[in-house]
Amino acid sequence: MLKQSETIDENKNPFIVCDGLVKIFKTDEIEVMALQGLDMEIEQGEMLSVIGKSGSGKSTLMNIIGGLEKPSAGKIIVDGKNLSDMTEKEMVLYRKKKVGFVWQKSERNLFPYLTSIENIEAAMNFTGMSAKEKKEWAMELLEMVGMSHRKDSYPRKMSGGEQQRIAIAVALANKPVILLADEPTGAVDSKTSNMIQDLFRKLNREMGITIIIVTHDMKLANKVDRVVMISDGKISTEKIMKDKYREQIDSIESEELGDDSHEEYAVMDKARRVQLNEEMLREAGIDTNKVKVKVEDGRVIIEAENK
């Protein structure tokens, strides 16, 4: 199998750069700011999860990276190209050739009237492959996701977990450089969730594909090297997996990966602003928008105004 990393030129610069992303949704009556100057960099071949409360902006971020939406302001650069400057035709080609999507609901991933292998082959219509090449690549993908025995099955005859594994194969059919997964374990049981987690890591290692997972599932989030938390349209914190866990990740069950598995960092934006989450503020006894900030022994200390 051709590794995806062999098809991409090495680039020392970040593969994906989100620079001051702003996204505003407008209706006749209201205006909602989903992203508020979000900054983030993602390396080529990285596997990370994006978490946050409903309405925090995580799905909007995924849609912008995937070329489904354009930011209202700021830049989104992928492999050195600014998506904001692309025409609609160029965006369509970008989505077809560079990005694979896995959605939570199977009806967004699979055609109900096609078998597993037919669904995968249908996603190759714009690859220029011959019929023989399509079938060979489809079978290879089915083997990769452990579903070759279901190649002639229709979605309605499969479990939710089986459908998701076929959906992952469909997302990889056009040999993308980015795989975007929106709540991929949201509709499956814990055993199937573990299987999907392990499958993502396998694909990341073997294909060198950049994988971004939007999820509420902390078991899934904790099994990636970097966890990015979005709050109010900005990156608030990041959690980086500790080396001792990274070395043993394949032999560790998700349930064993607790808060100790990652080191958490607050993220400072370009304006030198740091978000403090509600738990931090509560523990510090801060309940106003004014605080005292001072430096002692090389540490920045934030105190409630009345202290």
PDB file of C-alpha atoms in Angstrom:
ATOM      1  CA  MET A   1       0.000   0.000   0.000  1.00  0.00           C
ATOM      2  CA  LEU A   2       1.233   3.468  -0.847  1.00  0.00           C
ATOM      3  CA  LYS A   3       1.629   5.506   2.304  1.00  0.00           C
ATOM      4  CA  GLN A   4      -0.053   8.891   2.143  1.00  0.00           C
ATOM      5  CA  SER A   5       3.099  10.543   3.461  1.00  0.00           C
ATOM      6  CA  GLU A   6       4.880   9.430   0.287  1.00  0.00           C
ATOM      7  CA  THR A   7       2.548  11.534  -1.848  1.00  0.00           C
ATOM      8  CA  ILE A   8       3.101  14.799   0.026  1.00  0.00           C
ATOM      9  CA  ASP A   9       6.156  17.021  -0.125  1.00  0.00           C
ATOM     10  CA  GLU A  10       7.843  17.501   3.226  1.00  0.00           C
ATOM     11  CA  ASN A  11       7.183  20.963   4.565  1.00  0.00           C
ATOM     12  CA  LYS A  12       8.785  22.438   7.645  1.00  0.00           C
ATOM     13  CA  ASN A  13       6.003  24.989   8.001  1.00  0.00           C
ATOM     14  CA  PRO A  14       2.744  23.985   9.735  1.00  0.00           C
ATOM     15  CA  PHE A  15       0.484  22.080   7.369  1.00  0.00           C
ATOM     16  CA  ILE A  16      -2.675  23.875   8.515  1.00  0.00           C
ATOM     17  CA  VAL A  17      -2.629  27.447   9.829  1.00  0.00           C
ATOM     18  CA  CYS A  18      -5.708  29.128  11.299  1.00  0.00           C
ATOM     19  CA  ASP A  19      -4.847  32.815  11.577  1.00  0.00           C
ATOM     20  CA  GLY A  20      -7.353  35.022  13.411  1.00  0.00           C
ATOM     21  CA  LEU A  21     -10.370  33.100  12.154  1.00  0.00           C
ATOM     22  CA  VAL A  22     -13.692  34.873  12.593  1.00  0.00           C
ATOM     23  CA  LYS A  23     -17.001  33.380  11.516  1.00  0.00           C
ATOM     24  CA  ILE A  24     -20.266  35.307  11.813  1.00  0.00           C
ATOM     25  CA  PHE A  25     -23.644  33.787  11.026  1.00  0.00           C
ATOM     26  CA  LYS A  26     -26.359  36.321  10.255  1.00  0.00           C
ATOM     27  CA  THR A  27     -30.122  36.126   9.997  1.00  0.00           C
ATOM     28  CA  ASP A  28     -32.664  38.904   9.646  1.00  0.00           C
ATOM     29  CA  GLU A  29     -32.890  39.272  13.408  1.00  0.00           C
ATOM     30  CA  ILE A  30     -29.674  38.053  15.014  1.00  0.00           C
ATOM     31  CA  GLU A  31     -25.933  37.851  14.468  1.00  0.00           C
ATOM     32  CA  VAL A  32     -23.921  35.011  16.016  1.00  0.00           C
ATOM     33  CA  MET A  33     -20.123  34.986  16.180  1.00  0.00           C
ATOM     34  CA  ALA A  34     -19.107  31.314  16.089  1.00  0.00           C
ATOM     35  CA  LEU A  35     -15.328  31.964  15.908  1.00  0.00           C
ATOM     36  CA  GLN A  36     -13.740  35.015  17.493  1.00  0.00           C
ATOM     37  CA  GLY A  37     -10.178  35.350  16.202  1.00  0.00           C
ATOM     38  CA  LEU A  38      -9.135  31.706  16.545  1.00  0.00           C
ATOM     39  CA  ASP A  39      -5.435  30.886  16.066  1.00  0.00           C
ATOM     40  CA  MET A  40      -4.156  27.327  15.645  1.00  0.00           C
ATOM     41  CA  GLU A  41      -1.440  25.393  13.832  1.00  0.00           C
ATOM     42  CA  ILE A  42      -1.550  21.717  12.863  1.00  0.00           C
ATOM     43  CA  GLU A  43       1.445  19.726  11.669  1.00  0.00           C
ATOM     44  CA  GLN A  44       1.319  17.391   8.696  1.00  0.00           C
ATOM     45  CA  GLY A  45       0.495  13.861   9.836  1.00  0.00           C
ATOM     46  CA  GLU A  46      -0.743  15.010  13.240  1.00  0.00           C
ATOM     47  CA  MET A  47      -3.736  13.399  14.921  1.00  0.00           C
ATOM     48  CA  LEU A  48      -5.665  15.630  17.285  1.00  0.00           C
ATOM     49  CA  SER A  49      -9.105  16.039  18.782  1.00  0.00           C
ATOM     50  CA  VAL A  50     -11.124  19.234  19.122  1.00  0.00           C
ATOM     51  CA  ILE A  51     -13.484  19.418  22.080  1.00  0.00           C
ATOM     52  CA  GLY A  52     -15.832  22.034  23.511  1.00  0.00           C
ATOM     53  CA  LYS A  53     -19.395  22.646  24.584  1.00  0.00           C
ATOM     54  CA  SER A  54     -22.214  22.840  22.040  1.00  0.00           C
ATOM     55  CA  GLY A  55     -22.013  26.215  20.320  1.00  0.00           C
ATOM     56  CA  SER A  56     -18.326  26.702  21.144  1.00  0.00           C
ATOM     57  CA  GLY A  57     -17.333  26.788  17.459  1.00  0.00           C
ATOM     58  CA  LYS A  58     -15.693  23.389  17.017  1.00  0.00           C
ATOM     59  CA  SER A  59     -17.934  22.207  14.157  1.00  0.00           C
ATOM     60  CA  THR A  60     -17.578  25.592  12.448  1.00  0.00           C
ATOM     61  CA  LEU A  61     -13.802  25.211  12.636  1.00  0.00           C
ATOM     62  CA  MET A  62     -14.013  21.745  11.072  1.00  0.00           C
ATOM     63  CA  ASN A  63     -16.233  23.022   8.262  1.00  0.00           C
ATOM     64  CA  ILE A  64     -13.764  25.824   7.489  1.00  0.00           C
ATOM     65  CA  ILE A  65     -10.783  23.447   7.413  1.00  0.00           C
ATOM     66  CA  GLY A  66     -12.819  21.110   5.208  1.00  0.00           C
ATOM     67  CA  GLY A  67     -13.679  23.870   2.744  1.00  0.00           C
ATOM     68  CA  LEU A  68     -17.418  23.710   3.449  1.00  0.00           C
ATOM     69  CA  GLU A  69     -17.483  27.287   4.729  1.00  0.00           C
ATOM     70  CA  LYS A  70     -15.288  30.361   4.394  1.00  0.00           C
ATOM     71  CA  PRO A  71     -14.333  32.534   7.367  1.00  0.00           C
ATOM     72  CA  SER A  72     -15.843  36.000   7.723  1.00  0.00           C
ATOM     73  CA  ALA A  73     -12.342  37.277   8.519  1.00  0.00           C
ATOM     74  CA  GLY A  74      -8.878  35.849   9.060  1.00  0.00           C
ATOM     75  CA  LYS A  75      -7.003  33.232   7.019  1.00  0.00           C
ATOM     76  CA  ILE A  76      -7.101  29.458   6.735  1.00  0.00           C
ATOM     77  CA  ILE A  77      -3.978  28.139   5.022  1.00  0.00           C
ATOM     78  CA  VAL A  78      -3.630  24.471   4.066  1.00  0.00           C
ATOM     79  CA  ASP A  79      -0.401  23.189   2.550  1.00  0.00           C
ATOM     80  CA  GLY A  80       0.661  26.763   1.780  1.00  0.00           C
ATOM     81  CA  LYS A  81      -2.606  27.759   0.052  1.00  0.00           C
ATOM     82  CA  ASN A  82      -5.092  30.269   1.440  1.00  0.00           C
ATOM     83  CA  LEU A  83      -8.555  28.716   1.176  1.00  0.00           C
ATOM     84  CA  SER A  84     -10.170  32.128   1.617  1.00  0.00           C
ATOM     85  CA  ASP A  85      -8.759  33.202  -1.756  1.00  0.00           C
ATOM     86  CA  MET A  86     -10.072  30.167  -3.650  1.00  0.00           C
ATOM     87  CA  THR A  87     -12.944  30.341  -6.102  1.00  0.00           C
ATOM     88  CA  GLU A  88     -15.928  28.075  -5.567  1.00  0.00           C
ATOM     89  CA  LYS A  89     -14.632  25.740  -8.299  1.00  0.00           C
ATOM     90  CA  GLU A  90     -11.250  25.535  -6.570  1.00  0.00           C
ATOM     91  CA  MET A  91     -12.970  24.834  -3.238  1.00  0.00           C
ATOM     92  CA  VAL A  92     -14.916  21.963  -4.800  1.00  0.00           C
ATOM     93  CA  LEU A  93     -11.678  20.451  -6.112  1.00  0.00           C
ATOM     94  CA  TYR A  94     -10.045  20.942  -2.713  1.00  0.00           C
ATOM     95  CA  ARG A  95     -12.864  19.019  -1.007  1.00  0.00           C
ATOM     96  CA  LYS A  96     -12.784  16.239  -3.579  1.00  0.00           C
ATOM     97  CA  LYS A  97      -9.020  15.740  -3.658  1.00  0.00           C
ATOM     98  CA  LYS A  98      -7.674  16.820  -0.274  1.00  0.00           C
ATOM     99  CA  VAL A  99     -10.321  16.094   2.365  1.00  0.00           C
ATOM    100  CA  GLY A 100     -12.243  13.083   3.617  1.00  0.00           C
ATOM    101  CA  PHE A 101     -15.273  13.481   5.898  1.00  0.00           C
ATOM    102  CA  VAL A 102     -16.749  11.098   8.464  1.00  0.00           C
ATOM    103  CA  TRP A 103     -20.051  12.290   9.910  1.00  0.00           C
ATOM    104  CA  GLN A 104     -21.831  11.040  13.020  1.00  0.00           C
ATOM    105  CA  LYS A 105     -25.017  10.054  11.179  1.00  0.00           C
ATOM    106  CA  SER A 106     -24.583   7.227   8.701  1.00  0.00           C
ATOM    107  CA  GLU A 107     -27.051   8.701   6.210  1.00  0.00           C
ATOM    108  CA  ARG A 108     -24.549  11.506   5.569  1.00  0.00           C
ATOM    109  CA  ASN A 109     -21.779   8.990   4.868  1.00  0.00           C
ATOM    110  CA  LEU A 110     -23.410   6.163   2.910  1.00  0.00           C
ATOM    111  CA  PHE A 111     -25.945   5.713   0.110  1.00  0.00           C
ATOM    112  CA  PRO A 112     -28.561   3.262   1.464  1.00  0.00           C
ATOM    113  CA  TYR A 113     -29.151   1.694  -1.961  1.00  0.00           C
ATOM    114  CA  LEU A 114     -25.459   0.812  -2.522  1.00  0.00           C
ATOM    115  CA  THR A 115     -23.419  -2.012  -1.002  1.00  0.00           C
ATOM    116  CA  SER A 116     -20.282  -1.296   1.018  1.00  0.00           C
ATOM    117  CA  ILE A 117     -17.910  -1.707  -1.905  1.00  0.00           C
ATOM    118  CA  GLU A 118     -20.224   0.269  -4.208  1.00  0.00           C
ATOM    119  CA  ASN A 119     -20.317   3.143  -1.706  1.00  0.00           C
ATOM    120  CA  ILE A 120     -16.520   3.231  -1.641  1.00  0.00           C
ATOM    121  CA  GLU A 121     -16.217   3.041  -5.437  1.00  0.00           C
ATOM    122  CA  ALA A 122     -18.795   5.834  -5.825  1.00  0.00           C
ATOM    123  CA  ALA A 123     -16.497   8.134  -3.875  1.00  0.00           C
ATOM    124  CA  MET A 124     -13.765   7.555  -6.481  1.00  0.00           C
ATOM    125  CA  ASN A 125     -15.684   9.036  -9.411  1.00  0.00           C
ATOM    126  CA  PHE A 126     -13.324  12.030  -9.648  1.00  0.00           C
ATOM    127  CA  THR A 127     -10.018  10.204  -9.092  1.00  0.00           C
ATOM    128  CA  GLY A 128      -9.423   9.181 -12.722  1.00  0.00           C
ATOM    129  CA  MET A 129      -9.001   5.520 -11.728  1.00  0.00           C
ATOM    130  CA  SER A 130     -10.046   2.692 -14.005  1.00  0.00           C
ATOM    131  CA  ALA A 131     -12.828   0.328 -12.897  1.00  0.00           C
ATOM    132  CA  LYS A 132     -10.215  -2.293 -12.012  1.00  0.00           C
ATOM    133  CA  GLU A 133      -8.160   0.183  -9.984  1.00  0.00           C
ATOM    134  CA  LYS A 134     -11.277   1.355  -8.134  1.00  0.00           C
ATOM    135  CA  LYS A 135     -12.228  -2.181  -7.146  1.00  0.00           C
ATOM    136  CA  GLU A 136      -8.688  -3.016  -6.017  1.00  0.00           C
ATOM    137  CA  TRP A 137      -8.404   0.162  -3.911  1.00  0.00           C
ATOM    138  CA  ALA A 138     -11.904  -0.381  -2.473  1.00  0.00           C
ATOM    139  CA  MET A 139     -10.989  -3.910  -1.401  1.00  0.00           C
ATOM    140  CA  GLU A 140      -7.753  -2.655   0.128  1.00  0.00           C
ATOM    141  CA  LEU A 141      -9.694  -0.068   2.121  1.00  0.00           C
ATOM    142  CA  LEU A 142     -12.198  -2.690   3.266  1.00  0.00           C
ATOM    143  CA  GLU A 143      -9.301  -4.833   4.489  1.00  0.00           C
ATOM    144  CA  MET A 144      -7.805  -1.806   6.213  1.00  0.00           C
ATOM    145  CA  VAL A 145     -10.963  -1.119   8.245  1.00  0.00           C
ATOM    146  CA  GLY A 146     -11.604  -4.818   8.887  1.00  0.00           C
ATOM    147  CA  MET A 147     -14.782  -4.995   6.805  1.00  0.00           C
ATOM    148  CA  SER A 148     -13.913  -7.079   3.728  1.00  0.00           C
ATOM    149  CA  HIS A 149     -16.480  -9.691   4.843  1.00  0.00           C
ATOM    150  CA  ARG A 150     -19.174  -7.013   4.479  1.00  0.00           C
ATOM    151  CA  LYS A 151     -18.266  -5.823   0.984  1.00  0.00           C
ATOM    152  CA  ASP A 152     -21.637  -6.838  -0.488  1.00  0.00           C
ATOM    153  CA  SER A 153     -23.766  -5.717   2.472  1.00  0.00           C
ATOM    154  CA  TYR A 154     -26.171  -2.768   2.400  1.00  0.00           C
ATOM    155  CA  PRO A 155     -26.040  -0.187   5.238  1.00  0.00           C
ATOM    156  CA  ARG A 156     -29.397  -1.306   6.685  1.00  0.00           C
ATOM    157  CA  LYS A 157     -27.972  -4.808   7.195  1.00  0.00           C
ATOM    158  CA  MET A 158     -25.041  -3.545   9.292  1.00  0.00           C
ATOM    159  CA  SER A 159     -24.642  -2.323  12.850  1.00  0.00           C
ATOM    160  CA  GLY A 160     -23.830   1.317  13.624  1.00  0.00           C
ATOM    161  CA  GLY A 161     -20.188   0.467  14.246  1.00  0.00           C
ATOM    162  CA  GLU A 162     -19.909  -1.435  10.965  1.00  0.00           C
ATOM    163  CA  GLN A 163     -21.476   1.478   9.125  1.00  0.00           C
ATOM    164  CA  GLN A 164     -18.933   3.865  10.671  1.00  0.00           C
ATOM    165  CA  ARG A 165     -16.014   1.696   9.595  1.00  0.00           C
ATOM    166  CA  ILE A 166     -17.374   1.612   6.048  1.00  0.00           C
ATOM    167  CA  ALA A 167     -17.833   5.400   6.292  1.00  0.00           C
ATOM    168  CA  ILE A 168     -14.151   5.756   7.184  1.00  0.00           C
ATOM    169  CA  ALA A 169     -13.239   3.678   4.126  1.00  0.00           C
ATOM    170  CA  VAL A 170     -15.457   5.925   1.972  1.00  0.00           C
ATOM    171  CA  ALA A 171     -13.732   9.010   3.416  1.00  0.00           C
ATOM    172  CA  LEU A 172     -10.355   7.566   2.393  1.00  0.00           C
ATOM    173  CA  ALA A 173     -11.454   6.579  -1.121  1.00  0.00           C
ATOM    174  CA  ASN A 174     -10.074   9.739  -2.789  1.00  0.00           C
ATOM    175  CA  LYS A 175      -6.741   9.372  -0.921  1.00  0.00           C
ATOM    176  CA  PRO A 176      -7.137  12.638   1.046  1.00  0.00           C
ATOM    177  CA  VAL A 177      -4.377  14.324   3.002  1.00  0.00           C
ATOM    178  CA  ILE A 178      -6.827  15.400   5.737  1.00  0.00           C
ATOM    179  CA  LEU A 179      -9.450  13.261   7.442  1.00  0.00           C
ATOM    180  CA  LEU A 180     -12.137  15.170   9.371  1.00  0.00           C
ATOM    181  CA  ALA A 181     -14.373  13.214  11.749  1.00  0.00           C
ATOM    182  CA  ASP A 182     -17.393  14.824  13.421  1.00  0.00           C
ATOM    183  CA  GLU A 183     -18.487  12.850  16.513  1.00  0.00           C
ATOM    184  CA  PRO A 184     -17.467   9.522  14.900  1.00  0.00           C
ATOM    185  CA  THR A 185     -18.287   7.494  18.040  1.00  0.00           C
ATOM    186  CA  GLY A 186     -21.412   9.404  19.042  1.00  0.00           C
ATOM    187  CA  ALA A 187     -23.837   6.665  17.956  1.00  0.00           C
ATOM    188  CA  VAL A 188     -21.938   3.483  18.909  1.00  0.00           C
ATOM    189  CA  ASP A 189     -21.314   1.489  22.084  1.00  0.00           C
ATOM    190  CA  SER A 190     -18.077   1.634  24.096  1.00  0.00           C
ATOM    191  CA  LYS A 191     -16.596  -1.526  22.560  1.00  0.00           C
ATOM    192  CA  THR A 192     -17.142  -0.225  19.036  1.00  0.00           C
ATOM    193  CA  SER A 193     -15.847   3.186  20.097  1.00  0.00           C
ATOM    194  CA  ASN A 194     -12.570   1.568  21.182  1.00  0.00           C
ATOM    195  CA  MET A 195     -12.304  -0.201  17.813  1.00  0.00           C
ATOM    196  CA  ILE A 196     -12.819   3.083  15.947  1.00  0.00           C
ATOM    197  CA  GLN A 197     -10.239   4.825  18.152  1.00  0.00           C
ATOM    198  CA  ASP A 198      -7.665   2.145  17.356  1.00  0.00           C
ATOM    199  CA  LEU A 199      -8.548   2.310  13.652  1.00  0.00           C
ATOM    200  CA  PHE A 200      -7.894   6.062  13.527  1.00  0.00           C
ATOM    201  CA  ARG A 201      -4.462   5.584  15.121  1.00  0.00           C
ATOM    202  CA  LYS A 202      -3.651   2.796  12.666  1.00  0.00           C
ATOM    203  CA  LEU A 203      -4.607   4.960   9.673  1.00  0.00           C
ATOM    204  CA  ASN A 204      -2.649   7.889  11.062  1.00  0.00           C
ATOM    205  CA  ARG A 205       0.514   5.808  11.431  1.00  0.00           C
ATOM    206  CA  GLU A 206       0.270   3.759   8.244  1.00  0.00           C
ATOM    207  CA  MET A 207      -0.939   6.462   5.838  1.00  0.00           C
ATOM    208  CA  GLY A 208       0.587   9.550   7.456  1.00  0.00           C
ATOM    209  CA  ILE A 209      -2.785  11.262   7.076  1.00  0.00           C
ATOM    210  CA  THR A 210      -3.650  14.307   9.187  1.00  0.00           C
ATOM    211  CA  ILE A 211      -6.680  13.409  11.328  1.00  0.00           C
ATOM    212  CA  ILE A 212      -8.855  15.964  13.139  1.00  0.00           C
ATOM    213  CA  ILE A 213     -11.615  14.573  15.349  1.00  0.00           C
ATOM    214  CA  VAL A 214     -14.404  16.767  16.717  1.00  0.00           C
ATOM    215  CA  THR A 215     -15.887  14.959  19.703  1.00  0.00           C
ATOM    216  CA  HIS A 216     -17.579  15.063  23.106  1.00  0.00           C
ATOM    217  CA  ASP A 217     -16.168  11.587  23.843  1.00  0.00           C
ATOM    218  CA  MET A 218     -13.277  12.165  26.259  1.00  0.00           C
ATOM    219  CA  LYS A 219     -12.191   8.526  25.932  1.00  0.00           C
ATOM    220  CA  LEU A 220     -11.662   9.140  22.223  1.00  0.00           C
ATOM    221  CA  ALA A 221     -10.152  12.584  22.800  1.00  0.00           C
ATOM    222  CA  ASN A 222      -7.652  11.273  25.338  1.00  0.00           C
ATOM    223  CA  LYS A 223      -6.249   8.695  22.922  1.00  0.00           C
ATOM    224  CA  VAL A 224      -4.725  11.308  20.603  1.00  0.00           C
ATOM    225  CA  ASP A 225      -1.442  13.164  21.039  1.00  0.00           C
ATOM    226  CA  ARG A 226      -3.040  16.612  21.304  1.00  0.00           C
ATOM    227  CA  VAL A 227      -6.439  17.717  22.592  1.00  0.00           C
ATOM    228  CA  VAL A 228      -7.557  21.243  21.680  1.00  0.00           C
ATOM    229  CA  MET A 229     -10.380  22.827  23.664  1.00  0.00           C
ATOM    230  CA  ILE A 230     -12.467  25.616  22.114  1.00  0.00           C
ATOM    231  CA  SER A 231     -14.369  28.026  24.318  1.00  0.00           C
ATOM    232  CA  ASP A 232     -16.363  30.998  23.012  1.00  0.00           C
ATOM    233  CA  GLY A 233     -14.879  30.719  19.547  1.00  0.00           C
ATOM    234  CA  LYS A 234     -11.210  30.605  20.594  1.00  0.00           C
ATOM    235  CA  ILE A 235      -8.665  28.024  21.669  1.00  0.00           C
ATOM    236  CA  SER A 236      -8.625  28.123  25.466  1.00  0.00           C
ATOM    237  CA  THR A 237      -6.440  25.165  26.431  1.00  0.00           C
ATOM    238  CA  GLU A 238      -4.429  22.344  24.901  1.00  0.00           C
ATOM    239  CA  LYS A 239      -3.567  18.973  26.385  1.00  0.00           C
ATOM    240  CA  ILE A 240      -0.395  17.208  25.192  1.00  0.00           C
ATOM    241  CA  MET A 241       0.044  13.476  25.794  1.00  0.00           C
ATOM    242  CA  LYS A 242       2.945  12.622  28.076  1.00  0.00           C
ATOM    243  CA  ASP A 243       5.781  10.627  26.538  1.00  0.00           C
ATOM    244  CA  LYS A 244       5.301   7.569  28.757  1.00  0.00           C
ATOM    245  CA  TYR A 245       1.718   7.191  27.543  1.00  0.00           C
ATOM    246  CA  ARG A 246       2.584   7.900  23.915  1.00  0.00           C
ATOM    247  CA  GLU A 247       5.068   5.028  23.910  1.00  0.00           C
ATOM    248  CA  GLN A 248       2.504   2.573  25.311  1.00  0.00           C
ATOM    249  CA  ILE A 249      -0.691   3.879  23.725  1.00  0.00           C
ATOM    250  CA  ASP A 250      -1.431   0.742  21.694  1.00  0.00           C
ATOM    251  CA  SER A 251      -1.516  -1.421  24.834  1.00  0.00           C
ATOM    252  CA  ILE A 252      -3.522   1.014  26.990  1.00  0.00           C
ATOM    253  CA  GLU A 253      -7.308   0.814  27.162  1.00  0.00           C
ATOM    254  CA  SER A 254      -9.175   4.132  26.848  1.00  0.00           C
ATOM    255  CA  GLU A 255     -10.581   3.699  30.360  1.00  0.00           C
ATOM    256  CA  GLU A 256      -7.017   3.768  31.734  1.00  0.00           C
ATOM    257  CA  LEU A 257      -6.285   7.151  30.176  1.00  0.00           C
ATOM    258  CA  GLY A 258      -7.346   9.641  32.798  1.00  0.00           C
ATOM    259  CA  ASP A 259      -6.445  13.274  33.396  1.00  0.00           C
ATOM    260  CA  ASP A 260      -2.886  12.208  34.220  1.00  0.00           C
ATOM    261  CA  SER A 261      -2.190  11.069  30.647  1.00  0.00           C
ATOM    262  CA  HIS A 262      -1.934  14.610  29.221  1.00  0.00           C
ATOM    263  CA  GLU A 263      -0.263  17.824  30.322  1.00  0.00           C
ATOM    264  CA  GLU A 264      -2.675  20.757  30.110  1.00  0.00           C
ATOM    265  CA  TYR A 265      -1.592  24.202  28.895  1.00  0.00           C
ATOM    266  CA  ALA A 266      -3.441  27.492  28.649  1.00  0.00           C
ATOM    267  CA  VAL A 267      -3.069  29.016  25.180  1.00  0.00           C
ATOM    268  CA  MET A 268      -1.947  32.610  24.706  1.00  0.00           C
ATOM    269  CA  ASP A 269      -3.246  34.267  21.544  1.00  0.00           C
ATOM    270  CA  LYS A 270      -1.431  36.838  19.420  1.00  0.00           C
ATOM    271  CA  ALA A 271      -2.763  39.657  21.587  1.00  0.00           C
ATOM    272  CA  ARG A 272      -1.186  37.902  24.622  1.00  0.00           C
ATOM    273  CA  ARG A 273      -4.614  36.996  26.024  1.00  0.00           C
ATOM    274  CA  VAL A 274      -5.209  33.812  28.024  1.00  0.00           C
ATOM    275  CA  GLN A 275      -8.645  32.318  28.693  1.00  0.00           C
ATOM    276  CA  LEU A 276      -9.400  31.038  32.190  1.00  0.00           C
ATOM    277  CA  ASN A 277     -12.106  28.399  32.381  1.00  0.00           C
ATOM    278  CA  GLU A 278     -14.989  28.454  34.830  1.00  0.00           C
ATOM    279  CA  GLU A 279     -13.406  25.834  37.075  1.00  0.00           C
ATOM    280  CA  MET A 280     -10.205  27.871  37.453  1.00  0.00           C
ATOM    281  CA  LEU A 281     -12.139  31.042  38.245  1.00  0.00           C
ATOM    282  CA  ARG A 282     -14.319  29.263  40.772  1.00  0.00           C
ATOM    283  CA  GLU A 283     -11.337  27.731  42.583  1.00  0.00           C
ATOM    284  CA  ALA A 284      -9.600  31.117  42.676  1.00  0.00           C
ATOM    285  CA  GLY A 285     -12.712  32.796  44.021  1.00  0.00           C
ATOM    286  CA  ILE A 286     -12.894  35.168  41.046  1.00  0.00           C
ATOM    287  CA  ASP A 287     -16.440  36.226  40.187  1.00  0.00           C
ATOM    288  CA  THR A 288     -15.889  39.652  38.579  1.00  0.00           C
ATOM    289  CA  ASN A 289     -14.297  40.880  35.365  1.00  0.00           C
ATOM    290  CA  LYS A 290     -11.531  42.725  37.236  1.00  0.00           C
ATOM    291  CA  VAL A 291      -8.479  40.941  38.599  1.00  0.00           C
ATOM    292  CA  LYS A 292      -5.069  41.792  39.993  1.00  0.00           C
ATOM    293  CA  VAL A 293      -2.105  40.553  37.951  1.00  0.00           C
ATOM    294  CA  LYS A 294       1.439  40.543  39.303  1.00  0.00           C
ATOM    295  CA  VAL A 295       4.743  38.767  38.785  1.00  0.00           C
ATOM    296  CA  GLU A 296       6.490  37.036  41.670  1.00  0.00           C
ATOM    297  CA  ASP A 297       9.597  34.836  41.347  1.00  0.00           C
ATOM    298  CA  GLY A 298       9.121  34.485  37.605  1.00  0.00           C
ATOM    299  CA  ARG A 299       5.441  33.522  37.933  1.00  0.00           C
ATOM    300  CA  VAL A 300       2.408  35.446  36.776  1.00  0.00           C
ATOM    301  CA  ILE A 301      -0.187  35.558  39.574  1.00  0.00           C
ATOM    302  CA  ILE A 302      -3.857  36.418  39.008  1.00  0.00           C
ATOM    303  CA  GLU A 303      -5.939  37.297  42.041  1.00  0.00           C
ATOM    304  CA  ALA A 304      -9.495  38.361  42.702  1.00  0.00           C
ATOM    305  CA  GLU A 305      -9.909  42.125  42.984  1.00  0.00           C
ATOM    306  CA  ASN A 306     -10.796  41.999  46.693  1.00  0.00           C
ATOM    307  CA  LYS A 307      -7.776  39.951  47.778  1.00  0.00           C
TER     308      LYS A 307
END
